[in-house]
């Protein structure tokens, strides 16, 4: 979500209605009103609608939605007679360029804020933090065409914005605040992108910083726009959004010649869509004319074409229209989400629970019957808790995340017992006895399976309590088992037993080793029990996961 | 007045004769111990039937040392007696009581030593000390000294005197039922019929019981079960799947562009492992690059196989929904899933790196956006949220998209998850030709609203006091929604 400040006066002037009407309907066009201030509203727009990231763009959409001005906004573009060259060496670095000349700019405090806000929001939503697209705005009267987009040696010097001395491009990356923020996008390339004018004055070091020379102020009357990036479509969308927003504010747009082509054209794209398909999808009966009218309300050009077709002109700033259904959503929005007569399809299906969850519910009932309280600890934990504190060997079958967010959450649990001991630690000031259990997912060798663990802490907790609990649970789960001496170092030697089901270890129970109690800062004996639920008869057992190796 | 026990009645009956007596005397009369008499008297005293008086008796007892001295005289008396004319120090030192006795005599100034000869003072006598030893009750400094010297000990003993009050007498005059009272009913009494001749003692029901904490499921799990129940009742099939997913199923199959910010390392838990792509992955690639055979333009650019193979901890249950649909492409499909999902977020009161997500999907011939809104209204209504509205929303894999909001007193309209129809770019690669309605929500958000939680961490690191005190049943609600 991009949060855009909408000053009431400017918004009212551009929209042609009062702010209360606008604010009441804003959520229904697809936005969230975050804050209402004395002089402006902060409104969050969705990332698929960057054309609304300016007061001008939002007002344009609102005029349609509120029925003040509908249909396709038309923008005329005259050639500026200026041109731009692109250096072939930029191919592997940052190959795409878009540009335009914007004249008769009347920047006051409000519109300059709007343009800056738009530029920032576009950098985020379309530009992916400037890596995909970066935008530069220059005072055209400080530079001379033709302009050149070149791959420059890093030793090139110029005065960057907000500085009063020349720096090399590498110095800018190290010293300029913007250089430090965005250095990672260009670092590693042998040459850096640079925009210069006919006299070799630096306009911009995209995507990092403009030159101080071309700074835009409130007295700027004519603008040269540059957008550079790694994706041609995104670069063009950014140009279209900025140019049409400036045109809405009263400027005129002129094209620039790039590689022999005049750009931008600001011309709409055409799509012909089916009325039937739209009505089926949204569940509202509309005629072709009704559908066209709703599209016009969303600022598309729309003409019925027979009974089942509508010819749509998609404005150049609507980059989100990739598929016919994108238009159908706009039909639904214009129709009004609050006006749908909601209903439920007669789809017949019989509900069925999954055996993993029904087993879990049975396990919970058994443990609750035995007097145990359920806990729901995290599945992310650390090797310290999982293995070291438990006196168990670290397991190569445990799954590590590559960029953990903290030292406490580096691996996915392979067992639940250690997490339960942690819960006892958290609750050690609470009344005894404490009998806790948890059931849920664990991951070993990439596979998700389920386990149960139970602990009982009080001065008389012992092996026989653990055995009795394990035996009761195993009996209730219809698991035929035998026991044998365990080698689990988390439990006391001679007071620990493995649960063996069909010849395989399926769990363990016994008294927790005092060194483990010390590690979890527990002060009373703990009887513990854990069980692999795949031992339950009929329980689904996942197959091995075929990993890719090498490369 | 609380009912009298059998023993209180017996005590009152005895007191009716004695008026006032020591507990020990009453104990003999009632064939019990004085302690029991005091205990019964306490109960009767609370009811104003008897008066209980504690009389403290001080007494002196001799220590073992003291007992010797009573027989043989104090050490100083013994030494004084041994001093004759011209007794020397070395003579006296042979006496067993010399050490203490000589010291005491010196201290009391009854003797003096001159050139090795011990001389009695004029009229030297220990008669007063001996008198104090024999009759300590007389008290005084000498007795105190004897106590300090460990010869005497002072003891206190309390005796209880019980008397009957006017109210007690009145009760006795009205007549007491002295038949045997039964406390704990025994098997013998039940079988023999002895209970018929006995009174079952009335207990004080105003006393609070000892708190018992039953074993039970977690309050959050109970909310999850409520949601499962609602969806099962609505005819949905529950699905379940792996936590580890390839980026292919978690992102690419859902038409998330490969440069989408949600795919970045800072938002998703990536693993070093890679999984092979499923059959049909080329159709997903084509959809990304140019929109496949649909009216879509696709995202353009080149789709990277290796990026799709990288494994993640699933960031949403939609990764499971799309696999369920790919395996069941023919209608109807109604499925749901409530499972944990993972986001790389630092822990704070409103964020946890893992949380439960609920997701429901409906795929059928002729289902529409209007039906989706109907399912949403039905679900939230059954969860007890009756004011619901719909707002346009945006999710990369649905079109149209909608954000349901529910009205909560004191909070206003609160966003409750997201929903939409799966984009054709998502469904077409798997041969799904009918619309798929889908909605999801963060279960912990619902928990915050329903349980009034301020801190999500309490769900996963629970204070057991909170679980012990959370009632299993909060309030029974008549079932809302549905067509009945």
mmCIF file of C-alpha atoms in Angstrom, chain A residues 1 27-32 46-48 124 128 132 231 233 269 271 277 279-284 320-330 332-333 337-338 340-358 361 364-365 367-380 398-405 409 412-413 422-423 426-427 429-437 441-443 446-450 542 545-551, chain B residues 210 213-218 220-221 224-225 228 232 234-244 255 257 259-261 264-265 269-277 294-300 305-306 309 311 313-314 332-334 336-340 342 344-347 352-354 356 362-364 366-375 377-378 389-394 398-403 405 415 421-425 435 459-465 467-468 483:
data_model
loop_
_atom_site.group_PDB
_atom_site.id
_atom_site.type_symbol
_atom_site.label_atom_id
_atom_site.label_comp_id
_atom_site.label_asym_id
_atom_site.label_seq_id
_atom_site.Cartn_x
_atom_site.Cartn_y
_atom_site.Cartn_z
ATOM 1 C CA UNK A 1 0.000 0.000 0.000
ATOM 2 C CA UNK A 27 -13.011 3.171 0.352
ATOM 3 C CA UNK A 28 -15.412 1.943 -2.325
ATOM 4 C CA UNK A 29 -13.068 2.812 -5.178
ATOM 5 C CA UNK A 30 -10.335 0.705 -3.555
ATOM 6 C CA UNK A 31 -8.407 2.527 -0.859
ATOM 7 C CA UNK A 32 -8.097 2.883 2.870
ATOM 8 C CA UNK A 46 -3.202 -0.517 -3.689
ATOM 9 C CA UNK A 47 0.103 -1.253 -5.429
ATOM 10 C CA UNK A 48 -1.691 -2.230 -8.674
ATOM 11 C CA UNK A 124 8.459 1.803 -4.505
ATOM 12 C CA UNK A 128 10.908 -2.071 -6.859
ATOM 13 C CA UNK A 132 13.457 -1.861 -11.869
ATOM 14 C CA UNK A 231 12.008 -3.522 -17.724
ATOM 15 C CA UNK A 233 7.079 -1.888 -19.900
ATOM 16 C CA UNK A 269 -4.678 0.405 -25.744
ATOM 17 C CA UNK A 271 -9.411 -4.527 -25.803
ATOM 18 C CA UNK A 277 -18.209 -13.452 -19.516
ATOM 19 C CA UNK A 279 -21.771 -10.948 -16.062
ATOM 20 C CA UNK A 280 -20.994 -14.611 -15.317
ATOM 21 C CA UNK A 281 -17.894 -13.707 -13.381
ATOM 22 C CA UNK A 282 -19.314 -10.966 -11.216
ATOM 23 C CA UNK A 283 -22.811 -12.420 -10.946
ATOM 24 C CA UNK A 284 -24.737 -9.332 -12.084
ATOM 25 C CA UNK A 320 -2.768 -3.115 -14.134
ATOM 26 C CA UNK A 321 -5.110 -4.074 -16.974
ATOM 27 C CA UNK A 322 -3.379 -7.286 -18.073
ATOM 28 C CA UNK A 323 -6.397 -9.508 -18.602
ATOM 29 C CA UNK A 324 -10.100 -9.070 -19.429
ATOM 30 C CA UNK A 325 -10.993 -9.928 -15.822
ATOM 31 C CA UNK A 326 -9.096 -6.848 -14.661
ATOM 32 C CA UNK A 327 -11.705 -4.831 -16.549
ATOM 33 C CA UNK A 328 -14.507 -6.918 -15.049
ATOM 34 C CA UNK A 329 -13.301 -6.029 -11.576
ATOM 35 C CA UNK A 330 -13.586 -2.357 -12.520
ATOM 36 C CA UNK A 332 -17.874 -4.534 -10.282
ATOM 37 C CA UNK A 333 -16.273 -1.573 -8.473
ATOM 38 C CA UNK A 337 -19.412 -3.599 -3.864
ATOM 39 C CA UNK A 338 -21.989 -2.290 -1.417
ATOM 40 C CA UNK A 340 -24.377 -6.548 -4.632
ATOM 41 C CA UNK A 341 -27.365 -8.705 -3.745
ATOM 42 C CA UNK A 342 -25.199 -11.387 -2.174
ATOM 43 C CA UNK A 343 -26.183 -15.036 -2.444
ATOM 44 C CA UNK A 344 -24.657 -18.456 -2.138
ATOM 45 C CA UNK A 345 -24.185 -20.838 -5.046
ATOM 46 C CA UNK A 346 -26.100 -24.112 -4.702
ATOM 47 C CA UNK A 347 -22.785 -25.966 -5.018
ATOM 48 C CA UNK A 348 -23.340 -29.302 -3.368
ATOM 49 C CA UNK A 349 -20.429 -30.876 -1.563
ATOM 50 C CA UNK A 350 -20.142 -32.989 1.544
ATOM 51 C CA UNK A 351 -17.822 -31.712 4.245
ATOM 52 C CA UNK A 352 -14.990 -33.971 5.263
ATOM 53 C CA UNK A 353 -12.326 -33.408 7.875
ATOM 54 C CA UNK A 354 -8.716 -34.439 7.329
ATOM 55 C CA UNK A 355 -7.398 -37.406 9.295
ATOM 56 C CA UNK A 356 -4.410 -35.387 10.550
ATOM 57 C CA UNK A 357 -6.750 -32.886 12.194
ATOM 58 C CA UNK A 358 -9.296 -35.440 13.441
ATOM 59 C CA UNK A 361 -8.631 -33.509 18.056
ATOM 60 C CA UNK A 364 -6.390 -33.355 22.631
ATOM 61 C CA UNK A 365 -9.448 -35.038 24.121
ATOM 62 C CA UNK A 367 -4.741 -35.526 27.105
ATOM 63 C CA UNK A 368 -7.376 -33.164 28.481
ATOM 64 C CA UNK A 369 -9.028 -36.213 30.053
ATOM 65 C CA UNK A 370 -5.738 -37.034 31.732
ATOM 66 C CA UNK A 371 -5.696 -33.556 33.248
ATOM 67 C CA UNK A 372 -3.184 -31.929 30.873
ATOM 68 C CA UNK A 373 -3.394 -28.342 29.595
ATOM 69 C CA UNK A 374 -2.708 -27.637 25.955
ATOM 70 C CA UNK A 375 0.054 -25.278 24.830
ATOM 71 C CA UNK A 376 0.675 -24.079 21.265
ATOM 72 C CA UNK A 377 4.372 -23.205 21.065
ATOM 73 C CA UNK A 378 6.089 -21.936 17.931
ATOM 74 C CA UNK A 379 7.496 -24.441 15.459
ATOM 75 C CA UNK A 380 10.507 -22.201 14.882
ATOM 76 C CA UNK A 398 16.665 -30.505 11.200
ATOM 77 C CA UNK A 399 15.683 -27.779 8.755
ATOM 78 C CA UNK A 400 17.470 -24.421 9.010
ATOM 79 C CA UNK A 401 16.204 -21.159 7.555
ATOM 80 C CA UNK A 402 18.834 -19.259 5.601
ATOM 81 C CA UNK A 403 18.136 -15.776 7.001
ATOM 82 C CA UNK A 404 16.713 -16.186 10.494
ATOM 83 C CA UNK A 405 15.151 -13.120 12.063
ATOM 84 C CA UNK A 409 14.283 -18.912 15.567
ATOM 85 C CA UNK A 412 12.091 -25.783 12.577
ATOM 86 C CA UNK A 413 11.450 -28.056 15.542
ATOM 87 C CA UNK A 422 10.459 -23.937 27.670
ATOM 88 C CA UNK A 423 6.778 -23.409 28.479
ATOM 89 C CA UNK A 426 7.997 -19.468 31.301
ATOM 90 C CA UNK A 427 5.438 -20.609 33.885
ATOM 91 C CA UNK A 429 6.185 -19.230 39.171
ATOM 92 C CA UNK A 430 2.722 -20.770 38.656
ATOM 93 C CA UNK A 431 1.051 -23.269 40.948
ATOM 94 C CA UNK A 432 2.127 -26.931 40.784
ATOM 95 C CA UNK A 433 1.426 -29.525 39.606
ATOM 96 C CA UNK A 434 1.761 -28.368 36.021
ATOM 97 C CA UNK A 435 0.750 -30.869 33.385
ATOM 98 C CA UNK A 436 1.144 -29.577 29.837
ATOM 99 C CA UNK A 437 0.880 -31.064 26.377
ATOM 100 C CA UNK A 441 3.813 -30.198 13.141
ATOM 101 C CA UNK A 442 7.485 -31.010 13.191
ATOM 102 C CA UNK A 443 9.852 -31.177 10.232
ATOM 103 C CA UNK A 446 11.955 -31.602 4.871
ATOM 104 C CA UNK A 447 8.915 -33.723 5.730
ATOM 105 C CA UNK A 448 6.076 -32.379 7.860
ATOM 106 C CA UNK A 449 4.701 -34.905 10.355
ATOM 107 C CA UNK A 450 2.940 -34.574 13.681
ATOM 108 C CA UNK A 542 4.536 -38.953 3.876
ATOM 109 C CA UNK A 545 10.968 -35.840 -0.696
ATOM 110 C CA UNK A 546 13.060 -35.831 -3.898
ATOM 111 C CA UNK A 547 15.472 -32.926 -3.469
ATOM 112 C CA UNK A 548 17.474 -31.313 -6.227
ATOM 113 C CA UNK A 549 21.240 -31.357 -5.819
ATOM 114 C CA UNK A 550 24.112 -29.568 -7.452
ATOM 115 C CA UNK A 551 23.939 -26.481 -9.636
ATOM 116 C CA UNK B 210 -10.195 -26.188 46.811
ATOM 117 C CA UNK B 213 -7.937 -27.093 37.281
ATOM 118 C CA UNK B 214 -9.270 -29.452 34.660
ATOM 119 C CA UNK B 215 -7.131 -30.486 31.725
ATOM 120 C CA UNK B 216 -8.332 -28.746 28.587
ATOM 121 C CA UNK B 217 -7.494 -27.588 25.120
ATOM 122 C CA UNK B 218 -5.928 -24.200 24.449
ATOM 123 C CA UNK B 220 -6.927 -20.462 20.731
ATOM 124 C CA UNK B 221 -7.310 -24.068 19.598
ATOM 125 C CA UNK B 224 -9.782 -22.862 15.533
ATOM 126 C CA UNK B 225 -12.075 -25.816 16.211
ATOM 127 C CA UNK B 228 -13.372 -25.906 11.430
ATOM 128 C CA UNK B 232 -17.382 -28.569 7.842
ATOM 129 C CA UNK B 234 -20.933 -25.611 5.249
ATOM 130 C CA UNK B 235 -19.820 -28.691 3.313
ATOM 131 C CA UNK B 236 -16.131 -27.932 2.910
ATOM 132 C CA UNK B 237 -13.432 -30.617 2.763
ATOM 133 C CA UNK B 238 -10.420 -30.080 4.969
ATOM 134 C CA UNK B 239 -7.015 -30.080 3.297
ATOM 135 C CA UNK B 240 -3.596 -30.462 4.792
ATOM 136 C CA UNK B 241 -0.090 -30.173 3.400
ATOM 137 C CA UNK B 242 3.617 -29.712 3.807
ATOM 138 C CA UNK B 243 5.133 -26.664 5.517
ATOM 139 C CA UNK B 244 8.080 -26.712 3.122
ATOM 140 C CA UNK B 255 1.090 -15.648 -10.656
ATOM 141 C CA UNK B 257 5.887 -12.067 -10.519
ATOM 142 C CA UNK B 259 10.459 -9.696 -8.762
ATOM 143 C CA UNK B 260 7.474 -9.207 -6.433
ATOM 144 C CA UNK B 261 8.562 -7.625 -3.114
ATOM 145 C CA UNK B 264 12.288 -11.006 -1.161
ATOM 146 C CA UNK B 265 14.542 -12.535 1.481
ATOM 147 C CA UNK B 269 11.967 -17.644 5.200
ATOM 148 C CA UNK B 270 14.053 -19.226 2.458
ATOM 149 C CA UNK B 271 15.794 -22.591 2.778
ATOM 150 C CA UNK B 272 18.932 -23.786 1.072
ATOM 151 C CA UNK B 273 17.090 -26.833 -0.313
ATOM 152 C CA UNK B 274 15.482 -26.934 -3.752
ATOM 153 C CA UNK B 275 12.582 -29.032 -5.002
ATOM 154 C CA UNK B 276 11.947 -30.242 -8.567
ATOM 155 C CA UNK B 277 9.088 -28.552 -10.426
ATOM 156 C CA UNK B 294 -5.650 -16.417 -22.103
ATOM 157 C CA UNK B 295 -6.469 -12.759 -22.704
ATOM 158 C CA UNK B 296 -3.582 -11.899 -20.363
ATOM 159 C CA UNK B 297 -0.395 -10.128 -21.387
ATOM 160 C CA UNK B 298 1.610 -11.916 -18.671
ATOM 161 C CA UNK B 299 4.316 -10.108 -16.777
ATOM 162 C CA UNK B 300 6.774 -10.105 -19.676
ATOM 163 C CA UNK B 305 13.297 -21.940 -13.368
ATOM 164 C CA UNK B 306 15.861 -21.865 -10.591
ATOM 165 C CA UNK B 309 12.838 -24.335 -7.303
ATOM 166 C CA UNK B 311 12.203 -23.786 -1.061
ATOM 167 C CA UNK B 313 8.436 -22.105 4.632
ATOM 168 C CA UNK B 314 4.965 -21.587 3.147
ATOM 169 C CA UNK B 332 -17.342 -29.050 -7.685
ATOM 170 C CA UNK B 333 -14.553 -28.408 -5.183
ATOM 171 C CA UNK B 334 -15.188 -26.936 -1.758
ATOM 172 C CA UNK B 336 -10.622 -25.325 3.401
ATOM 173 C CA UNK B 337 -7.455 -25.342 5.406
ATOM 174 C CA UNK B 338 -6.445 -23.869 8.769
ATOM 175 C CA UNK B 339 -2.696 -24.161 9.152
ATOM 176 C CA UNK B 340 0.394 -22.346 10.232
ATOM 177 C CA UNK B 342 5.449 -18.231 8.088
ATOM 178 C CA UNK B 344 9.890 -13.225 8.252
ATOM 179 C CA UNK B 345 8.696 -10.698 10.826
ATOM 180 C CA UNK B 346 10.228 -9.689 14.125
ATOM 181 C CA UNK B 347 8.135 -10.592 17.151
ATOM 182 C CA UNK B 352 4.742 -13.244 15.047
ATOM 183 C CA UNK B 353 6.910 -15.079 12.522
ATOM 184 C CA UNK B 354 4.343 -17.862 12.353
ATOM 185 C CA UNK B 356 -2.510 -19.650 11.636
ATOM 186 C CA UNK B 362 -15.149 -22.993 -3.911
ATOM 187 C CA UNK B 363 -14.867 -24.059 -7.538
ATOM 188 C CA UNK B 364 -17.988 -24.843 -9.502
ATOM 189 C CA UNK B 366 -21.430 -20.867 -12.751
ATOM 190 C CA UNK B 367 -20.163 -19.544 -9.410
ATOM 191 C CA UNK B 368 -19.560 -15.802 -9.361
ATOM 192 C CA UNK B 369 -18.218 -12.907 -7.349
ATOM 193 C CA UNK B 370 -21.728 -12.447 -5.942
ATOM 194 C CA UNK B 371 -21.566 -15.977 -4.510
ATOM 195 C CA UNK B 372 -18.157 -15.245 -3.011
ATOM 196 C CA UNK B 373 -19.646 -12.326 -1.101
ATOM 197 C CA UNK B 374 -22.417 -14.687 0.032
ATOM 198 C CA UNK B 375 -19.956 -17.264 1.366
ATOM 199 C CA UNK B 377 -21.210 -13.160 4.785
ATOM 200 C CA UNK B 378 -22.300 -16.665 5.806
ATOM 201 C CA UNK B 389 -19.287 -4.844 4.418
ATOM 202 C CA UNK B 390 -17.191 -5.340 1.301
ATOM 203 C CA UNK B 391 -14.535 -3.073 -0.097
ATOM 204 C CA UNK B 392 -12.432 -3.450 -3.247
ATOM 205 C CA UNK B 393 -9.070 -5.008 -2.464
ATOM 206 C CA UNK B 394 -5.940 -6.116 -4.220
ATOM 207 C CA UNK B 398 -7.279 -12.816 -7.468
ATOM 208 C CA UNK B 399 -9.457 -10.682 -9.755
ATOM 209 C CA UNK B 400 -11.889 -9.317 -8.757
ATOM 210 C CA UNK B 401 -10.570 -8.946 -5.216
ATOM 211 C CA UNK B 402 -12.409 -7.902 -2.096
ATOM 212 C CA UNK B 403 -11.575 -6.994 1.486
ATOM 213 C CA UNK B 405 -14.690 -5.673 6.905
ATOM 214 C CA UNK B 415 -10.432 -5.510 7.925
ATOM 215 C CA UNK B 421 -11.690 -15.086 -7.654
ATOM 216 C CA UNK B 422 -8.456 -16.793 -8.669
ATOM 217 C CA UNK B 423 -7.067 -15.125 -11.786
ATOM 218 C CA UNK B 424 -7.317 -17.139 -14.962
ATOM 219 C CA UNK B 425 -3.510 -16.980 -15.087
ATOM 220 C CA UNK B 435 -14.190 -19.812 -11.434
ATOM 221 C CA UNK B 459 -1.105 -17.406 22.094
ATOM 222 C CA UNK B 460 2.250 -19.089 21.564
ATOM 223 C CA UNK B 461 3.999 -18.480 24.892
ATOM 224 C CA UNK B 462 1.001 -18.840 27.101
ATOM 225 C CA UNK B 463 0.744 -18.058 30.770
ATOM 226 C CA UNK B 464 -0.908 -21.218 32.094
ATOM 227 C CA UNK B 465 -2.852 -19.090 34.556
ATOM 228 C CA UNK B 467 -5.468 -20.995 30.154
ATOM 229 C CA UNK B 468 -6.627 -22.219 33.566
ATOM 230 C CA UNK B 483 -31.357 -20.462 4.893
#
